[in-house]
CSV table of N, CA and C in Angstrom, one decimal:
chain,number,residue,atom,x,y,z
A,1,UNK,N,-14.0,18.0,-12.8
A,1,UNK,CA,-13.9,16.8,-12.0
A,1,UNK,C,-15.2,16.7,-11.2
A,2,UNK,N,-15.8,15.5,-11.5
A,2,UNK,CA,-16.4,15.6,-9.7
A,2,UNK,C,-16.2,14.1,-9.4
A,3,UNK,N,-16.4,14.1,-8.0
A,3,UNK,CA,-15.9,12.7,-7.2
A,3,UNK,C,-17.3,12.6,-6.7
A,4,UNK,N,-17.6,11.4,-6.6
A,4,UNK,CA,-19.2,11.1,-5.9
A,4,UNK,C,-19.0,9.8,-5.0
A,5,UNK,N,-19.6,9.7,-4.0
A,5,UNK,CA,-20.1,8.2,-3.1
A,5,UNK,C,-21.3,7.9,-3.4
A,6,UNK,N,-21.3,6.8,-4.1
A,6,UNK,CA,-22.4,6.0,-4.3
A,6,UNK,C,-22.7,4.6,-3.4
A,7,UNK,N,-23.6,4.6,-3.2
A,7,UNK,CA,-24.2,3.3,-2.6
A,7,UNK,C,-24.8,2.3,-3.1
A,8,UNK,N,-24.6,1.0,-2.9
A,8,UNK,CA,-24.8,-0.4,-3.7
A,8,UNK,C,-25.6,-1.2,-2.8
A,9,UNK,N,-26.7,-1.6,-3.3
A,9,UNK,CA,-27.6,-2.8,-2.6
A,9,UNK,C,-28.1,-3.7,-3.7
A,10,UNK,N,-28.4,-5.0,-3.0
A,10,UNK,CA,-29.1,-6.0,-3.8
A,10,UNK,C,-29.8,-7.0,-2.7
A,11,UNK,N,-31.1,-7.1,-3.3
A,11,UNK,CA,-31.5,-8.7,-2.1
A,11,UNK,C,-32.4,-9.3,-3.0
A,12,UNK,N,-32.3,-9.1,-4.4
A,12,UNK,CA,-32.8,-10.4,-5.1
A,12,UNK,C,-32.0,-10.9,-6.3
A,13,UNK,N,-32.2,-12.3,-6.5
A,13,UNK,CA,-31.3,-12.7,-7.7
A,13,UNK,C,-29.7,-13.1,-6.9
A,14,UNK,N,-28.6,-13.1,-8.1
A,14,UNK,CA,-27.5,-13.1,-7.4
A,14,UNK,C,-27.0,-11.7,-7.0
A,15,UNK,N,-27.2,-11.9,-6.0
A,15,UNK,CA,-26.8,-10.4,-5.0
A,15,UNK,C,-25.4,-9.8,-5.0
A,16,UNK,N,-24.4,-10.9,-5.2
A,16,UNK,CA,-23.1,-10.3,-5.1
A,16,UNK,C,-22.6,-10.1,-6.7
A,17,UNK,N,-23.3,-10.9,-7.5
A,17,UNK,CA,-22.9,-10.4,-8.8
A,17,UNK,C,-23.8,-9.6,-9.4
A,18,UNK,N,-25.0,-8.9,-9.0
A,18,UNK,CA,-25.6,-7.7,-9.0
A,18,UNK,C,-24.6,-6.2,-8.7
A,19,UNK,N,-24.2,-6.4,-7.6
A,19,UNK,CA,-22.9,-5.5,-7.0
A,19,UNK,C,-21.7,-5.6,-7.7
A,20,UNK,N,-21.0,-6.9,-8.4
A,20,UNK,CA,-20.3,-6.7,-9.2
A,20,UNK,C,-20.6,-6.2,-10.3
A,21,UNK,N,-21.9,-6.1,-11.0
A,21,UNK,CA,-21.9,-5.8,-12.1
A,21,UNK,C,-21.9,-3.8,-12.1
A,22,UNK,N,-22.2,-3.8,-10.9
A,22,UNK,CA,-22.6,-2.2,-11.0
A,22,UNK,C,-21.0,-1.5,-10.8
A,23,UNK,N,-20.3,-2.2,-10.1
A,23,UNK,CA,-19.2,-2.1,-9.9
A,23,UNK,C,-18.1,-1.6,-11.1
A,24,UNK,N,-18.4,-2.7,-11.7
A,24,UNK,CA,-17.8,-2.8,-13.5
A,24,UNK,C,-18.4,-1.8,-14.7
A,25,UNK,N,-20.0,-1.3,-14.5
A,25,UNK,CA,-20.5,-0.4,-14.9
A,25,UNK,C,-20.1,0.7,-14.9
A,26,UNK,N,-19.3,1.1,-13.6
A,26,UNK,CA,-18.4,2.4,-13.6
A,26,UNK,C,-17.3,2.4,-14.3
A,27,UNK,N,-16.7,1.3,-14.5
A,27,UNK,CA,-15.5,1.4,-15.2
A,27,UNK,C,-14.4,1.8,-14.5
A,28,UNK,N,-13.6,3.0,-15.7
A,28,UNK,CA,-12.1,3.3,-15.0
A,28,UNK,C,-12.7,4.8,-14.1
A,29,UNK,N,-14.1,5.1,-13.8
A,29,UNK,CA,-14.5,5.8,-12.7
A,29,UNK,C,-14.0,5.5,-11.3
A,30,UNK,N,-14.1,4.3,-11.1
A,30,UNK,CA,-14.2,3.3,-10.1
A,30,UNK,C,-12.6,3.6,-9.2
A,31,UNK,N,-12.6,4.4,-8.1
A,31,UNK,CA,-11.2,5.1,-7.3
A,31,UNK,C,-11.1,4.1,-6.2
A,32,UNK,N,-12.3,3.7,-5.7
A,32,UNK,CA,-12.0,2.5,-4.6
A,32,UNK,C,-13.4,2.1,-4.2
A,33,UNK,N,-13.5,0.8,-3.4
A,33,UNK,CA,-14.8,0.1,-3.2
A,33,UNK,C,-14.8,-0.5,-1.7
A,34,UNK,N,-16.0,-0.6,-1.1
A,34,UNK,CA,-16.0,-0.7,0.0
A,34,UNK,C,-15.9,-2.3,0.4
A,35,UNK,N,-15.8,-2.8,1.7
A,35,UNK,CA,-15.8,-4.0,1.7
A,35,UNK,C,-17.7,-4.3,1.7
A,36,UNK,N,-18.0,-5.6,1.6
A,36,UNK,CA,-19.7,-5.9,1.6
A,36,UNK,C,-20.4,-6.5,3.0
A,37,UNK,N,-21.6,-5.8,3.1
A,37,UNK,CA,-22.1,-5.9,4.0
A,37,UNK,C,-23.5,-6.9,4.2
A,38,UNK,N,-23.8,-7.4,4.8
A,38,UNK,CA,-25.0,-8.3,4.9
A,38,UNK,C,-25.8,-7.1,5.9
A,39,UNK,N,-27.1,-6.9,5.2
A,39,UNK,CA,-27.9,-6.2,6.2
A,39,UNK,C,-29.2,-6.2,6.2
A,40,UNK,N,-29.7,-6.0,7.3
A,40,UNK,CA,-31.5,-6.7,7.1
A,40,UNK,C,-32.4,-5.5,6.4
A,41,UNK,N,-33.2,-5.8,5.7
A,41,UNK,CA,-33.9,-4.9,5.1
A,41,UNK,C,-34.7,-3.9,5.8
A,42,UNK,N,-34.3,-2.5,5.1
A,42,UNK,CA,-34.7,-1.2,5.4
A,42,UNK,C,-36.3,-0.5,5.5
A,43,UNK,N,-37.1,-0.1,6.0
A,43,UNK,CA,-38.1,0.5,5.9
A,43,UNK,C,-39.3,-0.7,5.7
A,44,UNK,N,-39.3,-1.7,5.2
A,44,UNK,CA,-40.3,-2.6,4.7
A,44,UNK,C,-39.4,-3.9,5.1
A,45,UNK,N,-39.9,-4.7,6.2
A,45,UNK,CA,-39.0,-5.8,6.8
A,45,UNK,C,-39.1,-7.1,6.2
A,46,UNK,N,-40.6,-6.8,5.2
A,46,UNK,CA,-41.0,-8.5,4.7
A,46,UNK,C,-40.2,-8.6,3.0
A,47,UNK,N,-38.8,-8.8,3.5
A,47,UNK,CA,-38.3,-9.2,2.4
A,47,UNK,C,-36.7,-9.9,2.7
A,48,UNK,N,-36.3,-10.2,1.6
A,48,UNK,CA,-34.7,-11.0,1.9
A,48,UNK,C,-33.7,-9.5,2.5
A,49,UNK,N,-32.8,-10.3,3.2
A,49,UNK,CA,-31.6,-9.5,3.6
A,49,UNK,C,-30.9,-8.6,2.2
A,50,UNK,N,-30.4,-7.7,2.5
A,50,UNK,CA,-29.5,-6.9,1.1
A,50,UNK,C,-28.0,-7.2,1.3
A,51,UNK,N,-27.3,-7.3,0.5
A,51,UNK,CA,-26.0,-7.1,0.3
A,51,UNK,C,-25.8,-5.7,-0.2
A,52,UNK,N,-24.8,-4.8,0.7
A,52,UNK,CA,-24.4,-3.7,0.6
A,52,UNK,C,-23.3,-3.3,0.2
A,53,UNK,N,-22.8,-2.0,0.0
A,53,UNK,CA,-21.4,-1.8,-0.4
A,53,UNK,C,-21.4,-0.2,-0.8
A,54,UNK,N,-20.1,0.4,-0.7
A,54,UNK,CA,-20.2,1.7,-1.2
A,54,UNK,C,-19.2,1.9,-2.3
A,55,UNK,N,-19.1,2.5,-2.8
A,55,UNK,CA,-17.8,3.0,-4.3
A,55,UNK,C,-17.7,4.7,-4.5
A,56,UNK,N,-16.4,5.0,-4.3
A,56,UNK,CA,-16.3,6.3,-4.8
A,56,UNK,C,-15.6,6.4,-6.2
A,57,UNK,N,-16.3,7.4,-7.1
A,57,UNK,CA,-16.2,7.2,-8.7
A,57,UNK,C,-15.4,8.7,-9.0
A,58,UNK,N,-14.6,9.0,-9.6
A,58,UNK,CA,-14.5,10.2,-10.1
A,58,UNK,C,-14.5,10.1,-11.6
A,59,UNK,N,-14.8,11.6,-12.3
A,59,UNK,CA,-14.7,11.5,-13.8
A,59,UNK,C,-14.6,13.1,-14.1
A,60,UNK,N,-13.3,13.2,-14.6
A,60,UNK,CA,-13.5,14.8,-14.9
A,60,UNK,C,-14.8,15.4,-15.9
A,61,UNK,N,-15.2,14.3,-16.5
A,61,UNK,CA,-16.5,15.3,-17.4
A,61,UNK,C,-17.8,15.1,-16.9
A,62,UNK,N,-18.0,14.3,-15.8
A,62,UNK,CA,-19.6,13.8,-15.2
A,62,UNK,C,-19.7,15.2,-14.5
A,63,UNK,N,-21.4,15.2,-14.4
A,63,UNK,CA,-22.1,16.0,-13.9
A,63,UNK,C,-22.7,15.2,-13.1
A,64,UNK,N,-23.5,16.0,-12.1
A,64,UNK,CA,-24.3,15.2,-11.0
A,64,UNK,C,-25.5,14.2,-11.5
A,65,UNK,N,-25.5,15.1,-12.5
A,65,UNK,CA,-26.7,14.2,-13.3
A,65,UNK,C,-26.2,13.2,-14.1
A,66,UNK,N,-25.2,13.1,-14.5
A,66,UNK,CA,-24.4,11.8,-15.6
A,66,UNK,C,-24.2,10.8,-14.3
A,67,UNK,N,-24.2,11.1,-13.4
A,67,UNK,CA,-23.9,9.5,-12.0
A,67,UNK,C,-25.3,9.4,-12.0
A,68,UNK,N,-26.3,10.1,-11.8
A,68,UNK,CA,-27.5,9.4,-11.6
A,68,UNK,C,-28.1,8.9,-13.1
A,69,UNK,N,-27.7,9.2,-14.2
A,69,UNK,CA,-27.8,8.5,-15.1
A,69,UNK,C,-27.0,7.0,-15.1
A,70,UNK,N,-25.9,6.7,-14.9
A,70,UNK,CA,-25.0,5.8,-14.7
A,70,UNK,C,-25.3,5.3,-13.8
A,71,UNK,N,-25.9,5.4,-12.6
A,71,UNK,CA,-26.8,4.7,-11.8
A,71,UNK,C,-27.7,4.0,-12.0
A,72,UNK,N,-28.8,4.6,-12.6
A,72,UNK,CA,-29.9,4.0,-13.2
A,72,UNK,C,-29.4,3.3,-14.3
A,73,UNK,N,-28.3,3.1,-15.3
A,73,UNK,CA,-28.3,2.7,-15.9
A,73,UNK,C,-28.2,1.2,-15.6
A,74,UNK,N,-26.9,1.1,-14.7
A,74,UNK,CA,-26.7,-0.2,-14.0
A,74,UNK,C,-27.7,-0.7,-13.2
A,75,UNK,N,-28.8,0.2,-12.9
A,75,UNK,CA,-29.9,-0.6,-12.4
A,75,UNK,C,-30.8,-1.4,-13.3
A,76,UNK,N,-30.7,-1.0,-14.3
A,76,UNK,CA,-32.0,-1.7,-15.5
A,76,UNK,C,-30.9,-2.4,-16.2
A,77,UNK,N,-29.6,-2.4,-16.3
A,77,UNK,CA,-28.9,-4.3,-16.6
A,77,UNK,C,-28.9,-4.6,-15.7
A,78,UNK,N,-29.6,-4.7,-14.6
A,78,UNK,CA,-29.6,-5.8,-13.9
A,78,UNK,C,-30.8,-6.3,-13.5
A,79,UNK,N,-31.8,-5.6,-14.5
A,79,UNK,CA,-33.1,-6.0,-14.3
A,79,UNK,C,-34.2,-5.4,-13.5
A,80,UNK,N,-33.6,-4.3,-12.8
A,80,UNK,CA,-34.4,-3.5,-11.9
A,80,UNK,C,-35.5,-3.1,-12.3
A,81,UNK,N,-36.7,-3.1,-11.3
A,81,UNK,CA,-37.9,-2.9,-11.9
A,81,UNK,C,-38.4,-2.0,-10.5
A,82,UNK,N,-38.8,-0.6,-10.8
A,82,UNK,CA,-39.7,0.3,-9.7
A,82,UNK,C,-41.0,-0.1,-9.6
A,83,UNK,N,-41.1,-0.3,-8.5
A,83,UNK,CA,-42.6,-0.7,-7.8
A,83,UNK,C,-43.3,0.4,-7.1
A,84,UNK,N,-44.1,0.9,-7.9
A,84,UNK,CA,-44.5,2.4,-6.7
A,84,UNK,C,-45.2,2.1,-6.1
A,85,UNK,N,-45.6,0.9,-6.0
A,85,UNK,CA,-46.8,0.7,-4.9
A,85,UNK,C,-46.2,0.3,-3.7
A,86,UNK,N,-44.7,0.4,-3.4
A,86,UNK,CA,-44.0,-0.2,-2.6
A,86,UNK,C,-42.4,0.3,-2.7
A,87,UNK,N,-42.2,1.6,-2.2
A,87,UNK,CA,-40.9,2.2,-2.0
A,87,UNK,C,-39.5,1.4,-1.7
A,88,UNK,N,-39.7,1.0,-0.8
A,88,UNK,CA,-38.4,0.3,0.0
A,88,UNK,C,-38.7,-1.0,-0.3
A,89,UNK,N,-39.3,-1.6,-1.5
A,89,UNK,CA,-39.6,-3.0,-1.5
A,89,UNK,C,-38.1,-3.5,-2.3
A,90,UNK,N,-38.1,-4.5,-2.4
A,90,UNK,CA,-36.9,-6.0,-2.8
A,90,UNK,C,-36.9,-5.1,-4.2
A,91,UNK,N,-35.1,-5.8,-4.5
A,91,UNK,CA,-34.5,-5.2,-5.8
A,91,UNK,C,-33.5,-6.1,-6.1
A,92,UNK,N,-33.4,-6.4,-7.4
A,92,UNK,CA,-32.3,-6.8,-7.8
A,92,UNK,C,-30.5,-5.8,-7.8
A,93,UNK,N,-30.9,-4.3,-7.7
A,93,UNK,CA,-29.8,-3.3,-7.5
A,93,UNK,C,-30.4,-1.9,-7.8
A,94,UNK,N,-29.6,-1.2,-6.0
A,94,UNK,CA,-30.1,-0.1,-6.1
A,94,UNK,C,-28.8,0.3,-6.2
A,95,UNK,N,-28.7,2.0,-6.8
A,95,UNK,CA,-27.7,2.4,-7.0
A,95,UNK,C,-27.8,4.2,-6.2
A,96,UNK,N,-27.6,4.3,-5.4
A,96,UNK,CA,-28.1,5.7,-4.7
A,96,UNK,C,-26.7,6.7,-5.1
A,97,UNK,N,-27.3,7.9,-5.5
A,97,UNK,CA,-26.1,8.9,-5.5
A,97,UNK,C,-26.1,9.3,-4.3
A,98,UNK,N,-24.8,9.5,-3.3
A,98,UNK,CA,-24.9,9.8,-1.9
A,98,UNK,C,-24.6,11.4,-1.4
A,99,UNK,N,-23.5,11.4,-2.6
A,99,UNK,CA,-22.3,13.0,-2.5
A,99,UNK,C,-21.9,13.3,-3.6
A,100,UNK,N,-21.7,14.6,-4.0
A,100,UNK,CA,-20.7,14.8,-4.8
A,100,UNK,C,-20.3,15.6,-4.7
A,101,UNK,N,-18.7,16.0,-5.5
A,101,UNK,CA,-17.9,17.1,-5.0
A,101,UNK,C,-17.8,17.6,-6.4
A,102,UNK,N,-17.5,19.0,-6.5
A,102,UNK,CA,-16.8,19.4,-7.5
A,102,UNK,C,-15.5,19.5,-8.1
A,103,UNK,N,-14.7,19.9,-9.3
A,103,UNK,CA,-13.7,19.9,-9.2
A,103,UNK,C,-12.7,20.5,-8.3
A,104,UNK,N,-13.3,21.7,-7.3
A,104,UNK,CA,-12.6,21.9,-6.4
A,104,UNK,C,-12.5,21.5,-5.0
A,105,UNK,N,-13.3,20.5,-4.9
A,105,UNK,CA,-13.6,19.5,-3.7
A,105,UNK,C,-14.4,20.0,-3.0
A,106,UNK,N,-15.6,21.1,-3.0
A,106,UNK,CA,-16.8,21.6,-2.7
A,106,UNK,C,-18.0,20.7,-3.1
A,107,UNK,N,-18.6,20.2,-2.0
A,107,UNK,CA,-19.7,19.8,-1.9
A,107,UNK,C,-20.8,20.2,-2.8
A,108,UNK,N,-21.3,19.1,-3.4
A,108,UNK,CA,-22.4,19.7,-4.8
A,108,UNK,C,-23.9,19.7,-3.9
A,109,UNK,N,-24.5,20.6,-4.1
A,109,UNK,CA,-25.8,20.6,-3.2
A,109,UNK,C,-27.0,21.0,-4.3
A,110,UNK,N,-27.9,20.1,-4.4
A,110,UNK,CA,-29.3,20.1,-5.2
A,110,UNK,C,-30.6,19.9,-4.1
A,111,UNK,N,-31.6,20.5,-4.4
A,111,UNK,CA,-32.8,20.2,-4.0
A,111,UNK,C,-33.6,19.8,-5.1
A,112,UNK,N,-33.1,19.3,-6.1
A,112,UNK,CA,-33.9,19.0,-7.2
A,112,UNK,C,-34.6,17.8,-6.7
A,113,UNK,N,-36.1,17.2,-7.1
A,113,UNK,CA,-36.7,16.0,-6.1
A,113,UNK,C,-35.9,14.7,-7.0
A,114,UNK,N,-35.4,15.0,-8.2
A,114,UNK,CA,-34.7,13.8,-9.1
A,114,UNK,C,-33.4,13.4,-8.4
A,115,UNK,N,-32.8,14.3,-7.9
A,115,UNK,CA,-31.5,14.3,-7.4
A,115,UNK,C,-30.9,15.4,-6.3
A,116,UNK,N,-31.7,14.8,-5.2
A,116,UNK,CA,-31.4,15.7,-3.9
A,116,UNK,C,-30.2,15.5,-3.7
A,117,UNK,N,-28.9,16.5,-3.3
A,117,UNK,CA,-27.7,15.9,-3.0
A,117,UNK,C,-27.4,17.3,-1.7
A,118,UNK,N,-26.7,16.6,-0.9
A,118,UNK,CA,-26.4,15.3,-0.3
A,118,UNK,C,-27.8,14.5,-0.4
A,119,UNK,N,-27.6,13.2,-0.6
A,119,UNK,CA,-28.8,11.8,-0.3
A,119,UNK,C,-29.5,12.6,0.7
A,120,UNK,N,-30.9,13.1,0.9
A,120,UNK,CA,-31.6,13.1,1.9
A,120,UNK,C,-31.6,12.4,3.2
A,121,UNK,N,-31.5,10.9,3.0
A,121,UNK,CA,-31.6,10.0,4.0
A,121,UNK,C,-30.4,9.2,4.4
A,122,UNK,N,-29.1,10.0,3.8
A,122,UNK,CA,-28.0,9.1,3.6
A,122,UNK,C,-27.6,8.9,5.4
A,123,UNK,N,-27.9,10.2,6.0
A,123,UNK,CA,-27.1,10.3,7.3
A,123,UNK,C,-28.1,9.5,8.6
A,124,UNK,N,-29.4,8.9,8.0
A,124,UNK,CA,-30.0,7.7,8.7
A,124,UNK,C,-29.9,6.3,8.4
A,125,UNK,N,-29.1,5.9,7.5
A,125,UNK,CA,-28.8,4.9,7.2
A,125,UNK,C,-27.3,4.4,7.6
A,126,UNK,N,-27.7,3.3,8.5
A,126,UNK,CA,-26.3,2.2,8.9
A,126,UNK,C,-25.6,2.1,7.4
A,127,UNK,N,-25.9,1.2,6.4
A,127,UNK,CA,-25.9,0.3,5.7
A,127,UNK,C,-25.4,1.2,4.6
A,128,UNK,N,-25.6,2.8,4.9
A,128,UNK,CA,-24.8,3.8,3.7
A,128,UNK,C,-23.3,4.0,4.6
A,129,UNK,N,-23.5,4.6,5.7
A,129,UNK,CA,-22.2,4.8,6.1
A,129,UNK,C,-21.3,4.2,6.7
A,130,UNK,N,-21.6,2.8,6.9
A,130,UNK,CA,-20.3,1.9,7.7
A,130,UNK,C,-19.7,1.8,6.3
A,131,UNK,N,-20.2,1.2,4.8
A,131,UNK,CA,-19.5,1.0,3.9
A,131,UNK,C,-18.5,2.1,3.7
A,132,UNK,N,-18.9,3.4,3.7
A,132,UNK,CA,-18.7,4.5,3.1
A,132,UNK,C,-17.2,4.9,4.3
A,133,UNK,N,-17.2,4.4,5.6
A,133,UNK,CA,-16.7,4.7,6.3
A,133,UNK,C,-15.2,3.7,5.7
A,134,UNK,N,-15.5,2.6,5.0
A,134,UNK,CA,-14.4,1.8,4.6
A,134,UNK,C,-13.4,2.1,3.5
A,135,UNK,N,-14.5,3.3,2.7
A,135,UNK,CA,-13.6,3.9,1.6
A,135,UNK,C,-12.6,5.1,2.1
A,136,UNK,N,-13.7,5.9,3.0
A,136,UNK,CA,-13.1,7.0,3.6
A,136,UNK,C,-13.1,7.0,5.0
A,137,UNK,N,-12.3,6.6,5.8
A,137,UNK,CA,-12.6,6.9,7.1
A,137,UNK,C,-12.8,8.2,7.7
A,138,UNK,N,-12.2,8.8,7.3
A,138,UNK,CA,-12.3,10.6,7.7
A,138,UNK,C,-13.3,11.4,7.1
A,139,UNK,N,-14.2,10.9,6.3
A,139,UNK,CA,-15.3,11.4,5.7
A,139,UNK,C,-16.0,12.0,6.3
A,140,UNK,N,-16.7,13.0,5.3
A,140,UNK,CA,-18.1,13.7,6.1
A,140,UNK,C,-19.1,13.9,5.0
A,141,UNK,N,-20.2,13.7,5.6
A,141,UNK,CA,-21.4,14.0,4.8
A,141,UNK,C,-21.5,15.0,4.5
A,142,UNK,N,-21.6,15.9,3.6
A,142,UNK,CA,-22.0,17.4,3.8
A,142,UNK,C,-23.2,17.7,4.0
A,143,UNK,N,-23.3,18.7,5.0
A,143,UNK,CA,-24.5,19.5,5.6
A,143,UNK,C,-24.7,18.0,7.0
A,144,UNK,N,-24.2,17.3,7.4
A,144,UNK,CA,-24.4,16.5,8.3
A,144,UNK,C,-23.3,16.0,9.4
A,145,UNK,N,-22.3,16.1,9.2
A,145,UNK,CA,-20.9,15.9,10.1
A,145,UNK,C,-20.3,14.7,9.3
A,146,UNK,N,-19.2,14.3,10.4
A,146,UNK,CA,-18.4,13.4,10.1
A,146,UNK,C,-19.2,11.8,10.0
A,147,UNK,N,-18.5,10.9,9.6
A,147,UNK,CA,-19.3,9.7,9.1
A,147,UNK,C,-19.4,9.2,10.6
A,148,UNK,N,-18.3,8.7,11.0
A,148,UNK,CA,-18.4,7.9,12.5
A,148,UNK,C,-19.0,8.7,13.1
A,149,UNK,N,-19.6,10.0,13.4
A,149,UNK,CA,-20.3,10.6,14.3
A,149,UNK,C,-21.6,10.0,14.3
A,150,UNK,N,-22.0,10.1,12.9
A,150,UNK,CA,-23.1,9.9,12.4
A,150,UNK,C,-23.4,8.3,12.8
A,151,UNK,N,-22.5,7.2,12.3
A,151,UNK,CA,-22.7,6.3,12.6
A,151,UNK,C,-23.4,6.0,14.1
A,152,UNK,N,-22.4,6.3,14.9
A,152,UNK,CA,-22.7,6.3,16.3
A,152,UNK,C,-23.5,7.0,16.8
A,153,UNK,N,-24.5,7.7,16.4
A,153,UNK,CA,-25.6,8.6,17.2
A,153,UNK,C,-26.8,7.6,16.8
A,154,UNK,N,-27.6,8.0,17.9
A,154,UNK,CA,-28.7,7.1,18.4
A,154,UNK,C,-29.4,7.8,17.1
A,155,UNK,N,-30.4,7.3,16.4
A,155,UNK,CA,-30.6,5.9,16.3
A,155,UNK,C,-29.7,4.9,15.9
A,156,UNK,N,-29.2,5.1,15.0
A,156,UNK,CA,-27.9,4.3,14.1
A,156,UNK,C,-27.2,3.3,15.2
A,157,UNK,N,-26.7,3.8,16.1
A,157,UNK,CA,-25.8,2.8,16.9
A,157,UNK,C,-26.4,0.9,16.5
A,158,UNK,N,-28.2,1.2,17.1
A,158,UNK,CA,-28.4,0.1,16.9
A,158,UNK,C,-28.1,-0.7,15.8
A,159,UNK,N,-28.9,0.1,14.7
A,159,UNK,CA,-28.9,-0.7,13.0
A,159,UNK,C,-27.5,-0.9,12.6
A,160,UNK,N,-26.2,-0.1,13.1
A,160,UNK,CA,-24.8,-0.6,12.5
A,160,UNK,C,-24.6,-2.0,13.4
A,161,UNK,N,-25.3,-2.2,14.5
A,161,UNK,CA,-24.8,-3.2,15.0
A,161,UNK,C,-25.7,-4.7,14.3
A,162,UNK,N,-26.5,-4.1,13.4
A,162,UNK,CA,-27.0,-5.4,12.7
A,162,UNK,C,-26.4,-5.8,11.1
A,163,UNK,N,-25.6,-5.0,10.9
A,163,UNK,CA,-24.7,-5.0,10.2
A,163,UNK,C,-23.6,-6.1,10.0
A,164,UNK,N,-23.8,-6.9,8.9
A,164,UNK,CA,-22.9,-7.6,9.4
A,164,UNK,C,-21.8,-7.7,8.2
A,165,UNK,N,-20.6,-7.7,8.7
A,165,UNK,CA,-19.3,-7.2,7.3
A,165,UNK,C,-19.1,-9.2,6.7
A,166,UNK,N,-18.9,-9.1,5.3
A,166,UNK,CA,-18.6,-10.1,4.7
A,166,UNK,C,-17.6,-10.7,4.0
A,167,UNK,N,-16.1,-10.6,4.8
A,167,UNK,CA,-15.0,-10.6,4.1
A,167,UNK,C,-14.8,-11.7,3.3
A,168,UNK,N,-15.6,-12.5,3.4
A,168,UNK,CA,-15.6,-13.8,1.8
A,168,UNK,C,-16.3,-13.3,0.7
A,169,UNK,N,-17.0,-12.1,0.6
A,169,UNK,CA,-17.4,-11.9,-0.6
A,169,UNK,C,-16.6,-10.6,-1.2
A,170,UNK,N,-16.0,-10.5,-2.1
A,170,UNK,CA,-15.0,-9.5,-2.8
A,170,UNK,C,-16.1,-8.9,-4.1
A,171,UNK,N,-16.0,-7.6,-4.2
A,171,UNK,CA,-16.7,-7.0,-5.6
A,171,UNK,C,-15.6,-6.6,-6.3
A,172,UNK,N,-14.2,-6.6,-6.2
A,172,UNK,CA,-12.9,-6.5,-7.3
A,172,UNK,C,-12.2,-7.5,-7.1
A,173,UNK,N,-11.9,-8.1,-8.0
A,173,UNK,CA,-10.9,-9.4,-8.0
A,173,UNK,C,-9.5,-8.7,-7.6
A,174,UNK,N,-8.4,-9.8,-7.0
A,174,UNK,CA,-7.5,-8.8,-6.5
A,174,UNK,C,-6.3,-9.9,-7.3
A,175,UNK,N,-5.4,-9.0,-7.6
A,175,UNK,CA,-3.9,-9.8,-8.6
A,175,UNK,C,-3.6,-10.5,-8.0
């Protein structure tokens, strides 16, 4: 079995709808979903604000590569178009595989350029760490430390203040 943390983001079209569709695309593998946060764009400020969330997924048969393929399938279903000229540009849906753990609970490490694990910039992104804390308050980013310590460290402390919780937006329906 592998367990993974995925980061979801959308800033084009029906942002909430794209995030909900991504959660639905992972189906029964979804263990828990974070709250939704509205965040300023990262890396390229000339674009709309994002909605971001995190999802914990698990599947006894999934490999790290499977999580990447499922993430890309969700992006394609949302009409994601990758612009090679604008790396951090706007997108209908962005699903990043942040970290993966094997059946024994050990972190999977990878330096494959297509799937680096843990995600090489997760420790620098409040919009990844804050939603992850929602679903795993005592979580650790492999190789970097406690999520709360990372979020409160400079320079992220300022970025974290720019995240706006959106309790009015839910990714999963409640019974």
